[in-house]
Coordinates of C-alpha atoms and ligand atoms in Angstrom, one line a residue:
M1435 CA -13.4 38.8 13.6
E1436 CA -15.7 41.2 11.7
F1437 CA -15.0 40.9 8.0
R1438 CA -15.3 43.8 5.7
T1439 CA -14.8 41.7 2.5
I1440 CA -18.0 40.3 1.1
I1441 CA -17.0 37.2 -0.9
E1442 CA -18.9 35.3 -3.6
P1443 CA -21.1 32.9 -1.5
F1444 CA -20.3 29.9 -3.7
R1445 CA -17.3 28.1 -5.1
I1446 CA -17.0 27.2 -8.8
K1447 CA -17.5 23.6 -10.0
S1448 CA -17.7 24.1 -13.7
I1449 CA -16.1 26.9 -15.8
E1450 CA -16.6 28.4 -19.2
S1451 CA -13.6 30.0 -21.0
V1452 CA -13.9 33.5 -22.4
K1453 CA -12.3 34.4 -25.7
F1454 CA -9.7 37.2 -25.9
T1455 CA -9.8 39.3 -29.1
N1456 CA -7.7 42.3 -30.3
L1457 CA -8.8 45.8 -31.2
E1458 CA -8.8 45.1 -35.0
D1459 CA -11.0 42.0 -34.5
R1460 CA -13.5 43.9 -32.5
E1461 CA -13.6 46.9 -34.9
A1462 CA -14.3 44.4 -37.8
A1463 CA -16.9 42.6 -35.7
L1464 CA -18.7 45.8 -34.9
V1465 CA -18.8 47.0 -38.5
A1466 CA -20.2 43.6 -39.5
A1467 CA -22.8 44.0 -36.8
A1468 CA -23.8 47.4 -38.3
Y1469 CA -22.6 49.1 -35.1
N1470 CA -25.4 47.4 -33.1
V1471 CA -23.9 45.2 -30.3
F1472 CA -27.2 43.2 -30.3
R1473 CA -26.0 41.9 -33.7
L1474 CA -22.6 40.7 -32.5
R1475 CA -21.8 37.0 -32.0
A1476 CA -21.5 36.5 -28.3
D1477 CA -18.3 34.6 -28.8
D1478 CA -16.7 37.9 -29.9
V1479 CA -17.5 39.4 -26.5
L1480 CA -15.2 39.1 -23.5
I1481 CA -17.4 40.2 -20.7
D1482 CA -21.1 40.3 -21.6
L1483 CA -23.0 42.8 -19.6
L1484 CA -25.8 43.2 -22.2
T1485 CA -28.3 41.8 -19.8
D1486 CA -28.8 40.0 -16.5
S1487 CA -31.7 38.2 -18.1
G1488 CA -31.3 34.4 -18.5
T1489 CA -27.5 34.8 -18.2
G1490 CA -27.1 33.7 -14.6
A1491 CA -25.3 30.5 -13.5
M1492 CA -27.5 27.8 -12.1
S1493 CA -26.5 26.0 -8.9
A1494 CA -25.6 22.3 -8.6
A1495 CA -29.0 21.8 -6.9
Q1496 CA -30.8 23.3 -10.0
W1497 CA -28.8 21.2 -12.4
G1498 CA -29.5 18.1 -10.3
A1499 CA -33.2 18.9 -10.4
L1500 CA -33.2 19.0 -14.2
I1501 CA -32.6 15.3 -14.5
Q1502 CA -35.4 14.6 -12.0
A1503 CA -37.9 16.6 -13.9
D1504 CA -41.2 15.1 -15.1
E1505 CA -41.9 15.9 -18.8
S1506 CA -45.5 14.7 -18.8
Y1507 CA -47.6 16.9 -21.1
A1508 CA -50.3 17.5 -18.5
G1509 CA -50.2 17.6 -14.7
S1510 CA -46.5 17.0 -14.4
R1511 CA -44.9 16.7 -11.0
S1512 CA -42.5 19.5 -11.9
F1513 CA -45.5 21.8 -12.5
Y1514 CA -46.8 21.2 -9.0
R1515 CA -43.4 21.8 -7.5
F1516 CA -43.1 25.1 -9.5
E1517 CA -46.7 26.1 -8.5
A1518 CA -45.9 25.4 -4.8
A1519 CA -42.8 27.5 -4.9
V1520 CA -44.5 30.4 -6.6
R1521 CA -47.5 30.2 -4.3
D1522 CA -45.3 30.1 -1.2
L1523 CA -43.7 33.3 -2.2
T1524 CA -46.5 35.2 -3.8
G1525 CA -49.7 33.8 -2.2
F1526 CA -51.5 34.1 -5.5
E1527 CA -54.3 31.7 -6.4
Y1528 CA -53.8 31.1 -10.1
I1529 CA -50.3 30.5 -11.4
I1530 CA -49.7 30.3 -15.1
P1531 CA -46.2 29.4 -16.4
T1532 CA -45.1 31.2 -19.6
H1533 CA -41.9 30.9 -21.6
Q1534 CA -40.7 34.3 -20.4
G1535 CA -41.9 37.6 -18.9
R1536 CA -43.1 39.2 -22.1
A1537 CA -45.4 36.2 -22.8
A1538 CA -47.0 36.8 -19.4
E1539 CA -47.4 40.5 -20.3
R1540 CA -48.9 39.8 -23.7
I1541 CA -51.4 37.4 -22.2
L1542 CA -52.3 39.7 -19.4
F1543 CA -52.7 42.8 -21.5
H1544 CA -54.6 41.0 -24.3
T1545 CA -57.0 39.7 -21.6
V1546 CA -57.6 42.9 -19.7
L1547 CA -56.9 45.8 -22.0
Q1548 CA -59.0 47.5 -24.6
A1549 CA -57.9 50.1 -27.1
G1550 CA -57.7 53.6 -25.6
Q1551 CA -57.2 52.3 -22.1
I1552 CA -54.3 53.4 -19.8
V1553 CA -51.8 51.4 -17.7
P1554 CA -49.8 53.4 -15.1
N1555 CA -46.5 52.1 -13.7
N1556 CA -43.5 53.6 -12.1
N1557 CA -41.6 53.0 -15.4
H1558 CA -42.7 50.5 -17.9
F1559 CA -40.0 48.2 -19.1
D1560 CA -39.6 48.2 -22.9
T1561 CA -41.5 44.9 -23.6
T1562 CA -44.2 46.0 -21.2
R1563 CA -44.7 49.3 -23.0
A1564 CA -44.6 47.6 -26.4
N1565 CA -47.2 45.0 -25.4
I1566 CA -49.5 47.7 -24.0
E1567 CA -49.1 49.8 -27.2
F1568 CA -49.7 46.7 -29.3
E1569 CA -53.2 46.6 -27.7
H1570 CA -53.6 50.3 -28.8
A1571 CA -53.5 51.3 -25.1
E1572 CA -51.3 53.8 -23.4
A1573 CA -48.4 53.1 -21.0
V1574 CA -47.9 55.9 -18.5
D1575 CA -44.8 56.3 -16.4
L1576 CA -45.4 57.9 -12.9
V1577 CA -42.1 57.4 -11.1
I1578 CA -41.3 60.1 -8.4
A1579 CA -39.5 63.2 -9.6
E1580 CA -36.3 62.1 -7.8
G1581 CA -36.3 58.9 -9.9
R1582 CA -35.7 61.1 -13.0
V1583 CA -32.6 62.8 -11.7
P1584 CA -29.6 60.6 -12.3
A1585 CA -27.2 62.1 -9.8
L1586 CA -29.6 62.4 -6.9
V1587 CA -29.3 60.0 -4.1
H1588 CA -32.6 58.7 -2.7
P1589 CA -33.2 55.3 -1.1
F1590 CA -36.2 54.4 -3.2
K1591 CA -36.0 56.1 -6.5
G1592 CA -38.4 53.5 -8.0
N1593 CA -41.3 54.8 -5.9
V1594 CA -44.5 55.7 -7.7
D1595 CA -45.6 59.4 -7.5
L1596 CA -48.7 58.8 -5.5
A1597 CA -50.2 62.3 -6.2
A1598 CA -49.8 61.8 -9.9
L1599 CA -51.3 58.3 -9.7
E1600 CA -54.3 59.7 -7.8
R1601 CA -54.7 62.5 -10.3
L1602 CA -54.7 60.0 -13.1
L1603 CA -57.2 57.8 -11.3
Q1604 CA -59.4 60.8 -10.6
E1605 CA -59.4 62.3 -14.1
R1606 CA -59.2 59.2 -16.3
G1607 CA -59.8 56.3 -13.9
D1608 CA -62.6 54.9 -16.0
R1609 CA -59.9 54.0 -18.6
V1610 CA -57.5 52.3 -16.2
P1611 CA -58.1 48.5 -15.9
L1612 CA -55.1 47.9 -13.6
V1613 CA -52.2 49.6 -12.0
M1614 CA -48.7 48.2 -12.3
V1615 CA -45.5 48.7 -10.2
T1616 CA -42.1 47.4 -11.4
V1617 CA -39.8 46.0 -8.7
T1618 CA -37.0 46.9 -9.0
N1619 CA -37.6 49.7 -11.5
N1620 CA -35.4 48.4 -14.4
S1621 CA -35.9 51.3 -16.9
G1622 CA -35.4 53.8 -14.1
G1623 CA -32.0 52.4 -13.1
G1624 CA -32.8 49.1 -11.2
Q1625 CA -34.1 51.3 -8.3
P1626 CA -36.2 49.8 -5.5
V1627 CA -39.7 50.6 -4.4
S1628 CA -40.4 50.9 -0.7
L1629 CA -43.1 48.9 1.1
E1630 CA -44.5 52.2 2.3
N1631 CA -44.9 53.4 -1.3
L1632 CA -46.4 50.0 -2.3
R1633 CA -48.9 50.4 0.6
G1634 CA -49.7 53.9 -0.8
V1635 CA -50.4 52.5 -4.2
R1636 CA -52.5 49.7 -2.7
A1637 CA -54.6 52.3 -0.8
L1638 CA -55.2 54.2 -4.0
C1639 CA -56.1 51.0 -5.9
D1640 CA -58.6 50.2 -3.1
A1641 CA -60.1 53.7 -3.2
Y1642 CA -60.6 53.5 -7.0
R1643 CA -61.2 49.7 -7.0
K1644 CA -58.3 48.9 -9.4
P1645 CA -56.3 45.7 -9.2
L1646 CA -52.6 46.1 -8.6
F1647 CA -50.1 44.0 -10.5
L1648 CA -46.3 43.8 -9.8
D1649 CA -43.8 43.5 -12.6
A1650 CA -41.9 41.3 -10.2
C1651 CA -38.8 40.4 -12.2
R1652 CA -36.4 41.5 -9.5
F1653 CA -38.6 41.1 -6.4
A1654 CA -35.7 39.6 -4.3
E1655 CA -33.3 42.5 -5.0
N1656 CA -36.1 44.9 -4.2
A1657 CA -36.7 43.0 -0.9
Y1658 CA -33.1 43.2 0.0
F1659 CA -33.0 47.0 -0.5
I1660 CA -36.1 47.3 1.7
K1661 CA -34.2 45.3 4.4
R1662 CA -31.2 47.6 4.1
R1663 CA -33.0 50.9 3.8
E1664 CA -36.5 50.9 5.1
P1665 CA -37.0 51.5 8.8
G1666 CA -38.4 48.5 10.6
Y1667 CA -37.3 45.8 8.2
Q1668 CA -33.6 45.2 9.3
D1669 CA -34.5 42.1 11.2
R1670 CA -36.9 40.6 8.6
T1671 CA -35.7 38.0 6.1
P1672 CA -35.7 38.9 2.4
K1673 CA -38.3 36.2 1.8
A1674 CA -40.7 37.6 4.5
I1675 CA -40.3 41.1 2.9
A1676 CA -41.0 39.7 -0.6
Q1677 CA -44.1 37.9 0.7
E1678 CA -45.3 41.2 2.2
M1679 CA -44.7 42.9 -1.2
F1680 CA -46.7 40.3 -3.0
A1681 CA -49.5 40.4 -0.4
L1682 CA -50.2 44.0 -1.4
A1683 CA -50.8 43.0 -5.0
D1684 CA -53.6 41.2 -6.9
G1685 CA -51.2 39.6 -9.3
C1686 CA -47.9 39.7 -11.0
T1687 CA -46.0 39.2 -14.2
M1688 CA -42.5 37.6 -13.8
S1689 CA -39.5 36.9 -15.9
A1690 CA -37.8 33.9 -14.2
K1691 CA -34.7 34.9 -16.2
K1692 CA -33.9 37.5 -13.6
D1693 CA -34.7 36.7 -9.9
G1694 CA -35.9 33.2 -10.9
L1695 CA -32.2 32.3 -11.4
A1696 CA -33.2 30.3 -14.4
N1697 CA -32.1 30.6 -18.1
I1698 CA -35.6 30.7 -19.4
G1699 CA -39.2 31.0 -18.1
G1700 CA -41.7 33.2 -16.4
F1701 CA -45.1 33.3 -15.1
L1702 CA -48.4 35.2 -14.7
A1703 CA -50.1 34.9 -11.3
M1704 CA -53.3 36.4 -10.0
N1705 CA -56.2 36.1 -7.7
D1706 CA -59.0 36.9 -10.2
A1707 CA -60.7 33.7 -11.5
T1708 CA -62.2 35.2 -14.6
W1709 CA -59.0 36.8 -15.8
A1710 CA -57.1 33.6 -15.0
E1711 CA -59.5 31.6 -17.1
Q1712 CA -59.3 33.9 -20.0
S1713 CA -55.5 34.0 -19.7
R1714 CA -55.3 30.2 -19.7
N1715 CA -57.3 30.0 -22.8
L1716 CA -54.9 32.4 -24.6
L1717 CA -52.0 30.5 -23.1
I1718 CA -53.2 27.2 -24.7
L1719 CA -53.5 29.0 -28.0
T1720 CA -50.0 30.4 -28.1
E1721 CA -47.8 28.9 -25.3
G1722 CA -49.0 25.5 -24.4
F1723 CA -51.1 23.5 -21.9
P1724 CA -51.5 25.4 -18.6
T1725 CA -49.2 23.0 -16.6
Y1726 CA -46.2 23.8 -18.8
G1727 CA -46.9 27.1 -20.6
G1728 CA -44.1 26.7 -23.2
L1729 CA -41.6 25.4 -20.8
A1730 CA -40.0 22.0 -20.4
G1731 CA -40.6 20.2 -17.1
Y1732 CA -36.9 20.8 -16.3
D1733 CA -37.3 24.6 -16.7
L1734 CA -40.1 24.5 -14.1
E1735 CA -37.8 22.6 -11.7
A1736 CA -35.0 25.1 -12.3
I1737 CA -37.3 28.0 -11.5
A1738 CA -38.8 26.3 -8.4
R1739 CA -35.3 26.0 -6.9
G1740 CA -34.2 29.4 -8.2
L1741 CA -37.0 31.1 -6.4
E1742 CA -35.8 29.5 -3.2
E1743 CA -32.1 30.3 -3.7
V1744 CA -32.7 33.9 -4.7
V1745 CA -34.1 35.0 -1.3
D1746 CA -31.0 33.6 0.5
E1747 CA -29.6 36.5 2.4
S1748 CA -25.9 35.8 1.8
Y1749 CA -26.6 35.6 -1.9
L1750 CA -28.4 38.9 -1.9
R1751 CA -25.8 40.6 0.2
Y1752 CA -23.1 39.6 -2.3
R1753 CA -25.3 40.4 -5.3
I1754 CA -26.2 44.0 -4.2
R1755 CA -22.6 44.6 -3.0
S1756 CA -21.0 43.6 -6.3
I1757 CA -23.0 46.2 -8.2
E1758 CA -22.4 48.8 -5.5
Y1759 CA -18.6 48.0 -5.7
L1760 CA -18.5 48.7 -9.5
G1761 CA -20.5 51.9 -8.9
E1762 CA -18.1 53.1 -6.3
K1763 CA -15.1 52.6 -8.6
L1764 CA -16.8 54.5 -11.4
S1765 CA -18.2 57.4 -9.5
G1766 CA -14.9 57.6 -7.6
A1767 CA -13.2 58.2 -11.0
G1768 CA -15.7 60.9 -11.9
V1769 CA -17.8 58.8 -14.3
P1770 CA -21.5 60.0 -14.0
I1771 CA -23.7 57.1 -13.0
I1772 CA -27.3 56.8 -11.7
Q1773 CA -27.0 57.2 -7.9
P1774 CA -27.3 55.2 -5.9
P1775 CA -26.4 52.0 -7.8
G1776 CA -29.4 49.8 -8.5
G1777 CA -29.8 46.1 -7.9
H1778 CA -28.7 44.5 -11.1
A1779 CA -26.7 47.0 -13.1
I1780 CA -24.8 50.2 -13.2
Y1781 CA -26.3 52.9 -15.4
I1782 CA -23.8 55.3 -16.9
D1783 CA -25.3 58.7 -17.7
A1784 CA -24.0 58.9 -21.3
R1785 CA -25.7 62.2 -22.0
A1786 CA -23.7 63.8 -19.1
L1787 CA -20.5 62.0 -20.1
L1788 CA -20.7 62.9 -23.8
P1789 CA -22.3 66.4 -23.9
H1790 CA -20.9 67.0 -27.4
I1791 CA -23.1 64.3 -28.8
P1792 CA -26.8 65.4 -29.2
P1793 CA -29.4 63.0 -27.9
L1794 CA -30.7 62.3 -31.4
Q1795 CA -27.2 61.2 -32.3
Y1796 CA -27.4 58.6 -29.6
P1797 CA -24.7 59.2 -27.0
G1798 CA -25.6 55.9 -25.4
I1799 CA -24.8 54.0 -28.6
A1800 CA -21.5 55.9 -28.9
L1801 CA -20.4 54.8 -25.4
V1802 CA -21.6 51.2 -25.8
N1803 CA -19.7 50.8 -29.1
A1804 CA -16.5 52.4 -27.6
L1805 CA -16.6 50.0 -24.6
Y1806 CA -16.9 47.0 -27.0
V1807 CA -14.1 48.1 -29.3
E1808 CA -11.7 49.1 -26.5
A1809 CA -12.3 46.3 -24.0
G1810 CA -14.6 43.6 -25.5
I1811 CA -17.3 44.6 -23.0
R1812 CA -20.9 44.6 -24.1
G1813 CA -23.4 46.9 -22.5
V1814 CA -26.7 48.3 -23.7
E1815 CA -28.2 51.7 -24.5
I1816 CA -31.2 52.6 -22.5
G1817 CA -32.2 55.9 -23.9
T1818 CA -33.3 57.6 -27.1
V1819 CA -32.9 54.5 -29.4
M1820 CA -34.9 52.4 -27.0
F1821 CA -37.6 55.0 -26.1
G1822 CA -37.3 57.9 -28.5
L1823 CA -39.5 56.5 -31.3
H1824 CA -43.3 57.1 -30.8
P1825 CA -46.2 55.1 -32.3
D1826 CA -46.9 58.0 -34.7
G1827 CA -43.4 57.7 -36.2
S1828 CA -42.0 60.9 -34.6
E1829 CA -38.8 60.8 -32.6
T1830 CA -37.8 62.8 -29.5
P1831 CA -34.9 62.5 -27.0
A1832 CA -35.7 60.1 -24.2
A1833 CA -35.8 61.4 -20.6
M1834 CA -32.2 60.1 -20.1
D1835 CA -29.5 58.6 -22.3
L1836 CA -28.1 55.8 -20.2
V1837 CA -25.7 52.9 -20.8
R1838 CA -26.6 49.9 -18.7
L1839 CA -23.9 47.4 -17.6
A1840 CA -26.1 44.6 -16.3
V1841 CA -24.3 42.0 -14.2
P1842 CA -25.3 38.4 -14.7
R1843 CA -26.1 36.5 -11.5
R1844 CA -23.3 34.3 -10.0
V1845 CA -21.2 34.5 -13.2
Y1846 CA -18.4 37.0 -13.0
T1847 CA -15.9 37.4 -10.2
Q1848 CA -14.5 40.5 -8.5
S1849 CA -11.5 40.6 -10.9
H1850 CA -13.9 40.7 -13.9
I1851 CA -15.6 43.6 -12.3
D1852 CA -12.2 45.3 -11.7
Y1853 CA -11.5 44.9 -15.4
V1854 CA -14.8 46.5 -16.3
A1855 CA -14.2 49.5 -14.0
E1856 CA -10.7 50.0 -15.6
A1857 CA -12.2 49.8 -19.1
V1858 CA -15.0 52.3 -18.4
I1859 CA -12.7 54.8 -16.8
G1860 CA -10.3 54.4 -19.7
V1861 CA -13.1 55.1 -22.3
A1862 CA -14.3 58.1 -20.2
A1863 CA -10.8 59.5 -20.5
M1864 CA -11.0 59.4 -24.3
R1865 CA -14.6 60.8 -24.4
D1866 CA -13.7 63.7 -26.7
R1867 CA -12.9 61.3 -29.5
L1868 CA -16.3 59.6 -29.4
R1869 CA -18.8 60.4 -32.2
G1870 CA -22.5 60.0 -32.5
Y1871 CA -24.5 57.6 -34.7
R1872 CA -27.5 57.7 -37.0
I1873 CA -30.0 54.9 -37.8
V1874 CA -29.8 53.6 -41.4
S1875 CA -32.5 51.0 -41.2
P1876 CA -35.4 51.8 -38.8
P1877 CA -37.5 48.9 -37.6
K1878 CA -41.0 49.9 -36.3
V1879 CA -41.1 48.2 -32.9
L1880 CA -38.3 47.6 -30.3
R1881 CA -35.9 49.0 -32.8
H1882 CA -32.9 48.8 -30.5
F1883 CA -32.7 45.1 -31.0
T1884 CA -32.2 45.2 -34.8
A1885 CA -31.5 48.7 -36.0
E1886 CA -28.5 49.3 -38.2
F1887 CA -26.4 52.3 -37.4
A1888 CA -23.7 54.3 -39.1
P1889 CA -21.3 56.8 -37.5
V1890 CA -22.2 60.4 -38.0
E1891 CA -19.5 62.1 -40.2
D1892 CA -17.9 65.1 -38.6
G1893 CA -19.9 68.1 -39.4
V1894 CA -23.0 66.2 -40.4
G1895 CA -25.9 67.2 -38.1
A1896 CA -23.8 69.7 -36.3
Ligands
PLP979 C1 -36.9 41.4 -18.5 C2 -38.1 42.2 -18.0 C3 -39.3 42.0 -18.6 C4 -39.6 41.0 -19.7 O1 -39.2 39.7 -19.4 P1 -38.6 38.7 -20.5 O2 -38.3 37.4 -19.8 O3 -37.3 39.3 -21.0 O4 -39.6 38.6 -21.6 C5 -40.4 42.7 -18.1 N1 -40.2 43.6 -17.2 C6 -39.0 43.9 -16.6 C7 -38.9 44.9 -15.6 C8 -37.9 43.2 -17.1 O5 -36.7 43.5 -16.5

């Protein structure tokens, strides 16, 4: 028989109950959180789609490895196991564990960046951009034009605009110490980058003698999209495709909280001995000795196994299909989402859904808050609150106002996803009653994490 139903490729050995709350409970919780779902207690959330970062379920093999870990301060067995797993996948020479992805970013950028320099990327993730700007350098987004049009279907919307990259390297190349590509492109909707495009970026990096670094957080999801969509890759394993991606780069930053299938951890890896040496010196200062980098031996074990499990084809087939399934339900009901669905999340186009809320009154926050109050679901705004504030203190609408529903790995079942679809479709039906927000306490960096909001009164700002 040929089966059409793609099932979860695991059975459940240990469960965690979720708490049901009522509408009044949730309204009170949201007011107490100053209308910012980052400030909620997670116990007050029924289905938590805030992030796919560090929220995945570990396998029995990972839990088993934890107890076998070696907690030696220096040279632990677990480090060598971790290093071997990362090297097998990436081929990079120097592998530096960090406590999460942003620590790898901070160390890399502090090592290689000087004030006034420029780092191009398809789209910088928020911590990546913040760490570049912290060094007084500039983060430039060069995703292809198709990647900026939410409703447009294109197989590789994460691709870099090669002409724009070449122009940048021609005109201001002396100020570019490295080129980055984010796979998949989180801020652009979890969209993949093709191998053809990566080869194009590599060729430009060769021509202008620039190192290429991958922001590799979701390398396995990207590899699976290549297998499904890029001619010539149907018969390759996701692992072989991932290895080919890494072989085109000179290094990577990685959050093991995503495709590392671990709850914490990350790494910085590269081939350049000088940069690696400088990075390790900084690592010792702020993270720890180079064979643990701020992680416990058991974290290194969890990551080593996670990197093996994540390239399993039946896992990736289920993973990508479960996101696509939610996307089909929503778009089938007329909810505007980024098309096609990305690898780890559905991104609802809140600006299109709520045209009566101007971008500077944060339509994404309005939708996130309604989803929480109505259904106990926690999503996240990826829009003007996250990207609208500039280093000079001015504020402009972001390119898009999206709400991301990120799906934790191996955690929720199909009926959870059915409930989410029902909730989003229900909130979309009451869209006219949703109102915008204003920020009452504006933090300077990464304001979406801590800002306090208040609903915009009717008429105010109209
Ligand atoms: C999560 C993420 C990071 C940062 O990783 P953390 O582990 O959260 O510090 C960087 N880049 C991308 C694309 C990410 O998704």
